[in-house]
Amino acid sequence: MGSVQDISSKTDGTTTLGQEFTKNVIQSMGPNASPRMREVMSCFIQHIHDFARKCNLTVDEWTAAVKMINWAGQMSDDKRNEGQLMCDILGLESLVDAITYDQALKSGKPVTASAILGPFWRADTPTRPNGANISSDTPEDGQLVYMHGRVTDAESGNPIPNATIDVWQASTNGLYEQQDPNQKEHNLRGKFITDSYGEYSLYCLRPTPYPIPNDGPAGKLLALLDRHEWRPAHIHLIALADGYKPITTQIFDKDSAYLNDDSVFAVKEGLVVSFAERKNDPQASLELAYDVHLGRCI
Amino acid sequence: MGSVQDISSKTDGTTTLGQEFTKNVIQSMGPNASPRMREVMSCFIQHIHDFARKCNLTVDEWTAAVKMINWAGQMSDDKRNEGQLMCDILGLESLVDAITYDQALKSGKPVTASAILGPFWRADTPTRPNGANISSDTPEDGQLVYMHGRVTDAESGNPIPNATIDVWQASTNGLYEQQDPNQKEHNLRGKFITDSYGEYSLYCLRPTPYPIPNDGPAGKLLALLDRHEWRPAHIHLIALADGYKPITTQIFDKDSAYLNDDSVFAVKEGLVVSFAERKNDPQASLELAYDVHLGRCI
């Protein structure tokens, strides 16, 4: 007659706990898994099992984590990516960004610094004419900035016409348009195409620090870790041109708070920029000159 | 004038990549994080960063993983837990179950073997009288089993009256009732209360192997890993009694396929049971005697 107690005495308690178990899970992969899938998932299983063993993760703790992961998915849609945000507050997006950059460097391809995409980029951002103002209803506490620059070939220095600069930023209330019912759709975002001199220009807001959303699992986790939610003031940017490697980056205001304790760890020293005084422009009292140098695809 | 290329040359490429970055993320926790939260999350951040570094995880790969995690949450509700299933196929639930069991052993508390809860348990399972048949509409290919046994105190051997045995199982089509619109609600599940002799009894199906759901990210991941979806035939069981430590377990049919390659790695040798022939019972031709010994809470 089987009984749970009999089972206990018969079972080798170390079998499931030890490296043999992990090896067994890894070796369950079949021959048709791709080599890279096998490499990544073997490494993941090894590390996630080692983590659980190292800190003696309990069923209750694991169950709480699964609930948060499911909650993240349930909050995510085409306008919000809470799974990504969870990774961001643990530094993971910045890390894989750096790894990807490093791998590209090692491959000998010309590359330039990058930063994380973040969860608020939209694929359907409209293209606007150079000189357009992306702030459709500038808030009272907003400062307009004339942002402009040139996109050039990193090796030759030649201008790149028809390059795309895709820009997005939060408003002064800390919200991106998709988070804020009071902002018009696609407010504070736009794509700009460089002219025959490789130049682009737009009006945008001087960015301000803002907290990441705290109504989901990422906010809950920050609270549990006794961490703040704030990000330093920044403008998001993607630069694209045919035949060149795209760049995703963020540029940070050197006068912003939180440069040293960004809640998503995206600040790199070299991504910090200065806003200058601008004269004789009725639209803007500040100016940001920002050039982008793209490396050719090989 | 800032430029992305300038940034590249100014940035120490190793800063974000290295252990200093990970240390910085861990040290961002505030003083009010609980000691256990600090321990678990420090350990998690260290291992997940080490994983990303070790296999040079790229932004594209990480993005694909985030999509799968969000998809898992979006598929989960009160009847389905895809986040849990994702962990299960990587052996994580079995591992934390073993760790929790091991920790309890080390603490000197009397404990008995356990197995994973799985995603199909329901909190609102109805209590049924002893001898009831949980199979409300037995399929043609189903074999009824008379399952019975005694719940006793692990130390004294005395029977425990009023203990609860919570049982659930899939039907012969491989589906639990919440997955199958053709099964009545709460089919093949029930709670049974032990009588004054500590005894419980019920009729259920002889369990059959089934594949875990393959319409979500867990199924997708199994396909990517070239693994099958099958679980060996098993009955789920939770035993509860006032003053005793609860047990969550699964018992496996010794004649089942997949005992050695369970897709969720839940089989322990000691949890394998035999079904015996049963005579003179018009309801069932098979019998399963299964006792449970519970350890007192200390």
Coordinates of C-alpha atoms in Angstrom, one line a residue:
Chain A
M1 CA 0.0 0.0 0.0
G2 CA 1.6 3.3 -1.1
S3 CA 1.7 6.1 1.3
V4 CA 3.2 9.5 1.3
Q5 CA 5.5 8.7 4.2
D6 CA 6.8 5.6 2.6
I7 CA 7.6 7.7 -0.5
S8 CA 9.5 10.1 1.6
S9 CA 11.8 7.5 3.0
K10 CA 12.3 5.9 -0.4
T11 CA 13.1 9.1 -2.3
D12 CA 16.6 10.4 -2.5
G13 CA 16.1 14.0 -1.4
T14 CA 19.1 15.2 -3.2
T15 CA 18.1 14.0 -6.7
T16 CA 15.7 16.8 -7.5
L17 CA 17.8 19.4 -5.6
G18 CA 21.1 18.8 -7.2
Q19 CA 23.0 19.4 -10.5
E20 CA 21.9 16.0 -11.8
F21 CA 18.3 17.3 -11.9
T22 CA 19.4 20.4 -13.8
K23 CA 21.4 18.3 -16.2
N24 CA 18.4 16.2 -16.8
V25 CA 16.2 19.2 -17.6
I26 CA 18.8 20.5 -20.0
Q27 CA 19.3 17.2 -21.7
S28 CA 15.6 16.8 -22.4
M29 CA 16.1 19.0 -25.4
G30 CA 15.8 17.2 -28.7
P31 CA 18.2 17.1 -31.6
N32 CA 16.2 19.6 -33.6
A33 CA 16.5 22.5 -31.2
S34 CA 18.6 25.1 -33.0
P35 CA 22.1 25.4 -31.7
R36 CA 21.6 29.0 -30.4
M37 CA 18.2 28.0 -28.7
R38 CA 20.0 25.1 -27.0
E39 CA 22.9 27.4 -25.9
V40 CA 20.7 30.1 -24.5
M41 CA 18.1 27.9 -22.8
S42 CA 20.8 25.6 -21.4
C43 CA 22.5 28.6 -19.9
F44 CA 19.1 30.0 -18.6
I45 CA 18.0 26.7 -17.0
Q46 CA 21.4 26.4 -15.3
H47 CA 21.4 29.9 -14.0
I48 CA 17.7 30.0 -12.9
H49 CA 18.1 26.6 -11.1
D50 CA 21.4 27.8 -9.5
F51 CA 19.5 31.0 -8.3
A52 CA 16.7 28.9 -6.8
R53 CA 19.2 26.6 -5.0
K54 CA 21.5 29.4 -3.9
C55 CA 18.8 31.4 -2.1
N56 CA 16.6 28.4 -1.1
L57 CA 13.7 29.8 -3.0
T58 CA 10.4 28.5 -1.6
V59 CA 7.2 27.4 -3.3
D60 CA 5.4 30.5 -1.8
E61 CA 8.1 32.9 -3.1
W62 CA 8.1 31.3 -6.5
T63 CA 4.3 31.4 -6.6
A64 CA 4.4 35.1 -5.8
A65 CA 6.8 35.7 -8.6
V66 CA 4.6 33.8 -11.1
K67 CA 1.7 36.0 -10.1
M68 CA 3.7 39.1 -10.8
I69 CA 4.8 37.7 -14.2
N70 CA 1.3 36.9 -15.1
W71 CA 0.1 40.3 -13.9
A72 CA 2.8 41.9 -16.1
G73 CA 1.4 40.2 -19.2
Q74 CA -2.1 41.0 -18.3
M75 CA -1.2 44.8 -18.1
S76 CA 0.6 44.7 -21.4
D77 CA -0.9 45.6 -24.7
D78 CA 0.2 47.5 -27.8
K79 CA 0.6 50.7 -25.8
R80 CA 2.3 49.3 -22.7
N81 CA 4.9 46.7 -22.1
E82 CA 5.1 45.8 -18.4
G83 CA 7.2 42.7 -18.9
Q84 CA 9.8 44.9 -20.4
L85 CA 9.5 47.4 -17.6
M86 CA 10.1 44.6 -15.0
C87 CA 13.3 43.7 -16.8
D88 CA 14.3 47.4 -17.1
I89 CA 14.2 48.0 -13.3
L90 CA 16.5 45.0 -12.8
G91 CA 19.0 46.5 -15.3
L92 CA 18.5 43.7 -17.8
E93 CA 17.6 45.8 -20.8
S94 CA 20.6 48.0 -20.3
L95 CA 22.8 44.9 -19.9
V96 CA 21.6 43.2 -23.1
D97 CA 21.9 46.5 -24.9
A98 CA 25.6 46.7 -23.8
I99 CA 26.2 43.0 -24.6
T100 CA 24.7 43.5 -28.1
Y101 CA 26.9 46.6 -28.6
D102 CA 29.9 44.7 -27.4
Q103 CA 29.3 41.8 -29.7
A104 CA 28.9 44.1 -32.6
L105 CA 32.2 45.8 -31.7
K106 CA 34.0 42.4 -31.5
S107 CA 32.7 41.5 -34.9
G108 CA 34.6 44.5 -36.3
K109 CA 31.5 46.3 -37.5
P110 CA 31.5 50.1 -37.0
V111 CA 29.0 50.8 -34.3
T112 CA 28.0 53.7 -32.0
A113 CA 26.8 53.9 -28.5
S114 CA 23.2 52.9 -27.8
A115 CA 20.7 52.9 -24.9
I116 CA 17.5 51.0 -24.2
L117 CA 14.4 51.3 -26.3
G118 CA 12.0 51.5 -23.3
P119 CA 8.4 50.5 -23.4
F120 CA 6.9 53.6 -24.9
W121 CA 8.2 53.6 -28.5
R122 CA 5.4 53.3 -31.1
A123 CA 5.9 51.7 -34.6
D124 CA 3.2 53.9 -36.1
T125 CA 4.7 57.3 -35.3
P126 CA 3.9 59.8 -38.0
T127 CA 6.6 61.4 -40.2
R128 CA 6.7 65.2 -39.8
P129 CA 8.4 67.9 -41.8
N130 CA 11.7 69.3 -40.6
G131 CA 11.2 72.2 -38.3
A132 CA 7.8 70.8 -37.0
N133 CA 6.9 71.1 -33.4
I134 CA 6.1 67.7 -31.8
S135 CA 4.5 69.4 -28.8
S136 CA 0.9 69.8 -30.0
D137 CA -0.3 71.5 -26.8
T138 CA 2.7 72.7 -24.9
P139 CA 2.0 72.6 -21.1
E140 CA 2.4 75.8 -19.1
D141 CA 5.5 74.5 -17.3
G142 CA 7.1 73.3 -20.6
Q143 CA 10.1 74.8 -22.3
L144 CA 10.4 74.5 -26.0
V145 CA 13.7 73.5 -27.5
Y146 CA 14.9 73.7 -31.1
M147 CA 16.6 70.4 -31.6
H148 CA 18.7 69.9 -34.8
G149 CA 21.7 68.2 -36.2
R150 CA 23.2 66.2 -39.0
V151 CA 23.3 62.5 -39.7
T152 CA 26.6 61.5 -41.3
D153 CA 28.5 58.4 -42.3
A154 CA 30.8 57.5 -39.4
E155 CA 33.7 56.6 -41.6
S156 CA 33.6 59.2 -44.4
G157 CA 31.9 62.0 -42.5
N158 CA 29.6 62.5 -45.5
P159 CA 26.1 63.6 -44.8
I160 CA 23.4 60.9 -45.1
P161 CA 20.2 62.3 -46.8
N162 CA 16.9 60.4 -46.3
A163 CA 18.0 59.1 -42.9
T164 CA 15.2 58.9 -40.3
I165 CA 15.4 60.4 -36.9
D166 CA 12.5 58.9 -34.7
V167 CA 12.1 61.0 -31.6
W168 CA 9.8 60.5 -28.6
Q169 CA 9.5 62.0 -25.1
A170 CA 7.2 62.3 -22.1
S171 CA 5.4 65.5 -21.3
T172 CA 6.1 67.6 -18.2
N173 CA 3.5 65.6 -16.2
G174 CA 5.8 62.5 -16.7
L175 CA 3.4 60.8 -19.1
Y176 CA 3.9 59.6 -22.7
E177 CA 0.9 60.3 -24.9
Q178 CA -0.3 56.6 -24.8
Q179 CA -0.4 56.8 -21.0
D180 CA -2.3 60.1 -20.9
P181 CA -5.9 60.6 -22.1
N182 CA -5.3 64.4 -22.1
Q183 CA -2.6 64.3 -24.7
K184 CA -3.4 64.0 -28.4
E185 CA -2.4 60.8 -30.1
H186 CA 1.3 60.9 -31.2
N187 CA 1.9 64.0 -29.2
L188 CA 5.6 64.5 -28.4
R189 CA 6.7 61.9 -31.0
G190 CA 7.6 62.2 -34.7
K191 CA 9.9 60.9 -37.4
F192 CA 12.0 63.3 -39.3
I193 CA 13.8 62.7 -42.6
T194 CA 17.2 64.3 -43.2
D195 CA 17.5 66.7 -46.2
S196 CA 20.1 66.6 -48.9
Y197 CA 22.6 68.0 -46.3
G198 CA 21.8 65.2 -43.9
E199 CA 20.1 67.7 -41.6
Y200 CA 17.0 67.3 -39.5
S201 CA 15.3 69.8 -37.1
L202 CA 12.3 69.9 -34.8
Y203 CA 10.9 71.6 -31.8
C204 CA 10.4 69.5 -28.7
L205 CA 10.1 70.0 -25.0
R206 CA 13.1 70.2 -22.7
P207 CA 12.7 66.8 -21.1
T208 CA 11.9 66.6 -17.4
P209 CA 12.4 63.7 -14.9
Y210 CA 9.4 61.4 -14.4
P211 CA 8.5 58.3 -12.5
I212 CA 7.9 55.1 -14.3
P213 CA 4.3 53.7 -13.9
N214 CA 3.8 52.4 -10.4
D215 CA 0.4 50.8 -10.9
G216 CA 1.7 47.4 -12.0
P217 CA 4.2 44.7 -10.9
A218 CA 7.2 46.8 -11.8
G219 CA 6.0 49.6 -9.4
K220 CA 5.2 47.0 -6.8
L221 CA 8.6 45.4 -7.1
L222 CA 10.3 48.9 -6.8
A223 CA 8.3 49.4 -3.6
L224 CA 9.4 46.0 -2.2
L225 CA 13.0 46.9 -3.0
D226 CA 12.6 50.3 -1.4
R227 CA 13.6 52.0 -4.6
H228 CA 12.3 55.2 -6.2
E229 CA 10.6 55.2 -9.6
W230 CA 12.3 58.2 -11.1
R231 CA 14.1 58.5 -14.4
P232 CA 16.3 61.5 -15.3
A233 CA 15.1 63.9 -18.0
H234 CA 15.7 62.4 -21.5
I235 CA 14.7 62.3 -25.1
H236 CA 14.4 58.9 -26.9
L237 CA 15.9 58.6 -30.4
I238 CA 16.2 56.0 -33.1
A239 CA 18.4 56.8 -36.2
L240 CA 17.9 54.7 -39.3
A241 CA 19.3 54.9 -42.8
D242 CA 19.5 52.4 -45.7
G243 CA 22.7 50.5 -45.6
Y244 CA 23.6 51.7 -42.1
K245 CA 23.2 50.0 -38.7
P246 CA 20.3 51.6 -36.8
I247 CA 20.9 53.3 -33.4
T248 CA 18.5 53.3 -30.5
T249 CA 19.5 55.7 -27.8
Q250 CA 18.4 58.1 -25.1
I251 CA 20.0 61.5 -24.5
F252 CA 20.0 62.9 -21.0
D253 CA 19.9 66.5 -19.8
K254 CA 23.1 67.2 -17.9
D255 CA 21.3 69.3 -15.4
S256 CA 18.7 66.7 -14.5
A257 CA 18.2 65.0 -11.2
Y258 CA 18.5 61.2 -11.1
L259 CA 21.4 61.0 -13.5
N260 CA 23.2 58.8 -11.0
D261 CA 20.3 56.7 -9.9
D262 CA 18.1 56.2 -12.9
S263 CA 15.4 53.6 -12.0
V264 CA 16.1 51.7 -15.2
F265 CA 19.9 52.1 -15.3
A266 CA 20.0 53.5 -18.8
V267 CA 22.4 56.5 -18.3
K268 CA 25.8 56.2 -19.8
E269 CA 28.2 59.1 -19.2
G270 CA 28.6 59.8 -22.9
L271 CA 24.8 60.1 -23.5
V272 CA 24.6 63.3 -21.4
V273 CA 24.0 66.5 -23.4
S274 CA 23.7 70.3 -22.7
F275 CA 20.9 72.6 -23.6
A276 CA 22.1 76.0 -24.8
E277 CA 20.4 79.4 -24.8
R278 CA 18.7 80.3 -28.1
K279 CA 18.2 83.9 -29.2
N280 CA 15.9 85.5 -31.7
D281 CA 13.6 82.5 -32.0
P282 CA 10.0 83.4 -30.9
Q283 CA 9.2 79.7 -30.6
A284 CA 12.1 78.5 -28.4
S285 CA 14.5 79.9 -25.9
L286 CA 16.7 76.7 -25.8
E287 CA 18.6 74.8 -28.4
L288 CA 20.0 71.3 -28.6
A289 CA 22.5 70.5 -31.4
Y290 CA 22.8 66.8 -31.7
D291 CA 24.6 65.0 -34.5
V292 CA 24.4 61.3 -35.2
H293 CA 27.1 59.2 -37.0
L294 CA 26.0 56.0 -38.4
G295 CA 28.1 53.0 -39.2
R296 CA 27.6 51.1 -42.5
C297 CA 26.2 47.6 -42.5
I298 CA 28.9 45.2 -43.7
Chain B
M1 CA 28.1 69.4 -29.9
G2 CA 27.1 65.9 -28.6
S3 CA 27.1 63.1 -31.1
V4 CA 26.5 59.4 -30.8
Q5 CA 30.0 58.7 -32.1
D6 CA 31.6 61.0 -29.5
I7 CA 29.7 59.1 -26.8
S8 CA 30.9 55.8 -28.0
S9 CA 34.6 56.8 -27.6
K10 CA 34.0 58.4 -24.3
T11 CA 32.1 55.5 -22.7
D12 CA 33.9 52.7 -21.0
G13 CA 32.4 49.7 -22.8
T14 CA 33.0 47.5 -19.8
T15 CA 31.1 49.5 -17.3
T16 CA 27.6 48.3 -18.2
L17 CA 28.8 44.9 -19.2
G18 CA 30.7 44.0 -16.0
Q19 CA 30.1 43.0 -12.5
E20 CA 30.3 46.7 -11.4
F21 CA 27.0 47.3 -13.2
T22 CA 25.3 44.3 -11.5
K23 CA 26.6 45.5 -8.1
N24 CA 25.2 48.9 -8.8
V25 CA 21.7 47.5 -9.6
I26 CA 21.8 45.4 -6.5
Q27 CA 23.0 48.3 -4.3
S28 CA 20.1 50.5 -5.5
M29 CA 17.8 48.7 -3.0
G30 CA 16.9 50.9 -0.1
P31 CA 17.2 50.2 3.6
N32 CA 13.6 49.4 4.0
A33 CA 13.6 46.3 1.7
S34 CA 13.0 43.3 3.9
P35 CA 16.1 41.1 4.5
R36 CA 14.6 38.2 2.6
M37 CA 13.5 40.3 -0.3
R38 CA 17.0 41.8 -0.5
E39 CA 18.5 38.3 -0.4
V40 CA 16.3 36.8 -3.0
M41 CA 16.4 39.7 -5.4
S42 CA 20.2 40.2 -5.0
C43 CA 20.6 36.6 -5.9
F44 CA 18.2 36.8 -8.8
I45 CA 19.8 39.9 -10.3
Q46 CA 23.2 38.4 -10.0
H47 CA 22.2 35.1 -11.7
I48 CA 20.1 36.7 -14.4
H49 CA 22.8 39.2 -15.3
D50 CA 25.4 36.4 -15.3
F51 CA 23.2 34.4 -17.6
A52 CA 22.9 37.3 -20.0
R53 CA 26.6 37.8 -20.0
K54 CA 27.5 34.1 -20.2
C55 CA 25.5 33.5 -23.4
N56 CA 25.8 37.0 -24.8
L57 CA 22.1 37.5 -24.9
T58 CA 21.1 40.0 -27.6
V59 CA 18.4 42.6 -27.5
D60 CA 16.4 40.7 -30.1
E61 CA 16.6 37.5 -28.0
W62 CA 15.6 39.3 -24.9
T63 CA 12.8 41.1 -26.7
A64 CA 11.5 37.7 -27.9
A65 CA 11.6 36.4 -24.3
V66 CA 9.7 39.5 -23.0
K67 CA 7.0 38.8 -25.6
M68 CA 6.6 35.3 -24.5
I69 CA 6.4 36.4 -20.8
N70 CA 3.7 38.9 -21.7
W71 CA 1.9 36.3 -23.7
A72 CA 1.9 33.9 -20.7
G73 CA 0.2 36.5 -18.6
Q74 CA -2.3 37.4 -21.2
M75 CA -3.3 33.7 -21.5
S76 CA -3.6 33.3 -17.7
D77 CA -6.8 33.7 -15.7
D78 CA -8.5 32.0 -12.8
K79 CA -8.7 28.8 -14.8
R80 CA -5.3 28.7 -16.4
N81 CA -1.8 29.7 -15.3
E82 CA 0.6 29.8 -18.2
G83 CA 3.4 31.6 -16.2
Q84 CA 3.4 28.6 -13.9
L85 CA 3.4 26.2 -16.9
M86 CA 6.4 28.0 -18.4
C87 CA 8.3 27.4 -15.1
D88 CA 7.1 23.8 -14.9
I89 CA 8.6 22.8 -18.3
L90 CA 11.9 24.3 -17.2
G91 CA 11.8 22.2 -14.0
L92 CA 11.6 25.2 -11.8
E93 CA 8.4 24.2 -9.9
S94 CA 9.8 20.8 -9.1
L95 CA 13.0 22.3 -8.0
V96 CA 11.5 24.9 -5.6
D97 CA 9.2 22.1 -4.3
A98 CA 12.3 20.0 -3.5
I99 CA 14.1 23.0 -2.0
T100 CA 11.0 23.8 0.2
Y101 CA 10.9 20.1 1.3
D102 CA 14.6 20.1 2.0
Q103 CA 14.4 23.3 4.1
A104 CA 11.5 21.9 6.1
L105 CA 13.5 18.7 6.7
K106 CA 16.5 20.7 7.9
S107 CA 14.3 22.7 10.3
G108 CA 13.6 19.4 12.0
K109 CA 9.8 19.5 11.3
P110 CA 8.2 16.2 10.4
V111 CA 7.5 16.3 6.7
T112 CA 6.5 14.0 3.9
A113 CA 7.3 13.9 0.2
S114 CA 5.6 16.3 -2.1
A115 CA 5.2 17.2 -5.7
I116 CA 4.2 20.2 -7.7
L117 CA 0.7 21.7 -7.5
G118 CA 0.4 22.3 -11.3
P119 CA -1.8 24.9 -12.9
F120 CA -5.1 23.1 -12.8
W121 CA -6.0 23.0 -9.1
R122 CA -9.1 25.0 -8.1
A123 CA -9.8 26.6 -4.8
D124 CA -13.5 26.2 -5.1
T125 CA -13.6 22.4 -5.5
P126 CA -16.8 21.0 -3.9
T127 CA -16.7 18.7 -0.9
R128 CA -18.3 15.3 -1.8
P129 CA -19.4 12.4 0.5
N130 CA -17.0 9.5 0.9
G131 CA -17.7 6.8 -1.8
A132 CA -18.8 9.4 -4.4
N133 CA -17.8 9.2 -8.0
I134 CA -15.9 12.3 -9.2
S135 CA -16.4 11.1 -12.8
S136 CA -19.8 12.7 -13.6
D137 CA -19.8 11.4 -17.2
T138 CA -17.3 8.6 -17.6
P139 CA -15.9 8.5 -21.1
E140 CA -16.1 5.2 -23.0
D141 CA -12.3 4.6 -22.8
G142 CA -12.3 5.4 -19.1
Q143 CA -11.7 2.8 -16.3
L144 CA -13.2 3.5 -13.0
V145 CA -11.0 3.0 -9.9
Y146 CA -12.0 2.7 -6.3
M147 CA -9.5 4.9 -4.4
H148 CA -9.4 4.8 -0.7
G149 CA -7.1 5.0 2.3
R150 CA -6.5 6.4 5.7
V151 CA -5.0 9.7 6.9
T152 CA -2.9 9.2 10.0
D153 CA -0.6 11.1 12.3
A154 CA 3.0 10.4 11.0
E155 CA 4.4 10.1 14.5
S156 CA 1.7 8.3 16.5
G157 CA 0.0 6.4 13.7
N158 CA -3.4 7.5 15.0
P159 CA -6.1 8.1 12.5
I160 CA -6.9 11.8 11.7
P161 CA -10.7 12.4 11.4
N162 CA -11.9 15.4 9.5
A163 CA -8.8 15.6 7.4
T164 CA -9.4 16.8 3.8
I165 CA -8.2 14.9 0.7
D166 CA -8.5 17.2 -2.3
V167 CA -8.2 15.2 -5.5
W168 CA -8.2 16.3 -9.2
Q169 CA -7.3 14.6 -12.5
A170 CA -7.6 15.0 -16.2
S171 CA -10.1 13.0 -18.3
T172 CA -9.0 10.4 -20.8
N173 CA -8.9 13.1 -23.5
G174 CA -6.1 14.8 -21.6
L175 CA -8.1 17.8 -20.5
Y176 CA -9.0 19.0 -17.0
E177 CA -12.6 20.2 -16.8
Q178 CA -11.7 23.9 -16.9
Q179 CA -10.0 23.3 -20.2
D180 CA -12.8 21.3 -21.7
P181 CA -16.3 22.8 -22.6
N182 CA -17.7 19.2 -22.8
Q183 CA -17.0 18.4 -19.2
K184 CA -19.3 19.5 -16.4
E185 CA -17.9 22.1 -14.0
H186 CA -15.8 20.4 -11.2
N187 CA -15.8 17.1 -13.1
L188 CA -13.0 14.8 -11.9
R189 CA -12.3 16.8 -8.8
G190 CA -13.6 16.7 -5.3
K191 CA -12.7 17.2 -1.6
F192 CA -13.3 14.3 0.8
I193 CA -13.4 14.5 4.6
T194 CA -12.1 11.5 6.6
D195 CA -14.5 9.8 8.9
S196 CA -13.9 8.9 12.6
Y197 CA -11.4 6.2 11.4
G198 CA -9.5 8.6 9.4
E199 CA -10.7 7.0 6.2
Y200 CA -11.7 8.5 2.8
S201 CA -12.9 6.8 -0.3
L202 CA -14.0 7.8 -3.8
Y203 CA -14.3 6.6 -7.4
C204 CA -12.2 8.2 -10.0
L205 CA -10.7 7.4 -13.4
R206 CA -7.5 5.4 -13.8
P207 CA -5.3 8.3 -15.0
T208 CA -4.0 8.4 -18.5
P209 CA -1.0 10.3 -20.0
Y210 CA -1.8 13.7 -21.6
P211 CA 0.0 16.5 -23.3
I212 CA 0.2 19.9 -21.5
P213 CA -1.5 22.7 -23.5
N214 CA 0.5 23.6 -26.5
D215 CA -1.5 26.7 -27.6
G216 CA 0.5 29.1 -25.5
P217 CA 4.1 30.1 -24.9
A218 CA 4.9 27.0 -22.9
G219 CA 3.9 24.8 -25.9
K220 CA 5.8 27.1 -28.2
L221 CA 8.9 26.8 -26.0
L222 CA 8.7 23.0 -25.9
A223 CA 8.6 23.0 -29.8
L224 CA 11.6 25.3 -29.9
L225 CA 13.4 23.0 -27.6
D226 CA 12.3 19.9 -29.6
R227 CA 10.7 18.4 -26.6
H228 CA 7.4 16.5 -26.3
E229 CA 4.4 17.8 -24.3
W230 CA 3.4 14.6 -22.5
R231 CA 2.9 13.9 -18.8
P232 CA 2.7 10.4 -17.3
A233 CA -0.6 9.3 -15.9
H234 CA -1.2 10.8 -12.5
I235 CA -3.7 11.9 -9.9
H236 CA -3.2 15.2 -8.0
L237 CA -3.8 15.2 -4.3
I238 CA -3.7 17.7 -1.4
A239 CA -4.0 16.5 2.1
L240 CA -4.9 18.9 4.9
A241 CA -5.8 18.6 8.6
D242 CA -6.0 21.1 11.5
G243 CA -2.6 21.1 13.3
Y244 CA -0.8 19.3 10.5
K245 CA 1.4 20.4 7.7
P246 CA -0.4 20.1 4.4
I247 CA 0.9 17.9 1.6
T248 CA 0.6 18.6 -2.1
T249 CA 1.5 15.7 -4.3
Q250 CA 0.9 13.7 -7.4
I251 CA 0.8 9.9 -7.6
F252 CA 1.9 8.2 -10.8
D253 CA 0.7 5.0 -12.4
K254 CA 3.6 2.6 -12.5
D255 CA 2.5 1.3 -15.8
S256 CA 2.3 4.7 -17.5
A257 CA 4.4 5.9 -20.4
Y258 CA 6.5 9.0 -19.8
L259 CA 7.5 8.1 -16.2
N260 CA 11.1 8.8 -17.2
D261 CA 10.6 11.9 -19.4
D262 CA 7.7 13.9 -17.8
S263 CA 7.4 17.2 -19.6
V264 CA 7.3 19.0 -16.2
F265 CA 9.8 16.9 -14.3
A266 CA 7.5 16.0 -11.4
V267 CA 8.0 12.3 -11.1
K268 CA 9.9 11.0 -8.1
E269 CA 10.4 7.3 -7.7
G270 CA 8.5 7.1 -4.4
L271 CA 5.4 8.7 -5.9
V272 CA 4.7 5.8 -8.3
V273 CA 1.8 3.6 -7.3
S274 CA 0.1 0.3 -8.5
F275 CA -3.5 -0.2 -9.5
A276 CA -4.9 -3.5 -8.3
E277 CA -7.7 -5.6 -9.7
R278 CA -11.0 -5.2 -7.8
K279 CA -13.6 -7.9 -7.6
N280 CA -17.3 -7.8 -6.8
D281 CA -17.7 -4.1 -7.3
P282 CA -20.2 -3.3 -10.2
Q283 CA -18.8 0.2 -10.3
A284 CA -15.1 -0.4 -10.6
S285 CA -12.7 -3.1 -11.7
L286 CA -9.6 -1.5 -10.3
E287 CA -8.6 -0.4 -6.8
L288 CA -6.0 2.0 -5.5
A289 CA -5.2 1.9 -1.8
Y290 CA -3.4 5.1 -0.8
D291 CA -2.7 6.2 2.8
V292 CA -1.4 9.6 3.8
H293 CA 0.7 10.3 6.9
L294 CA 0.7 13.9 8.0
G295 CA 3.3 15.6 10.2
R296 CA 2.2 17.9 13.0
C297 CA 2.9 21.6 12.9
I298 CA 5.4 22.6 15.5

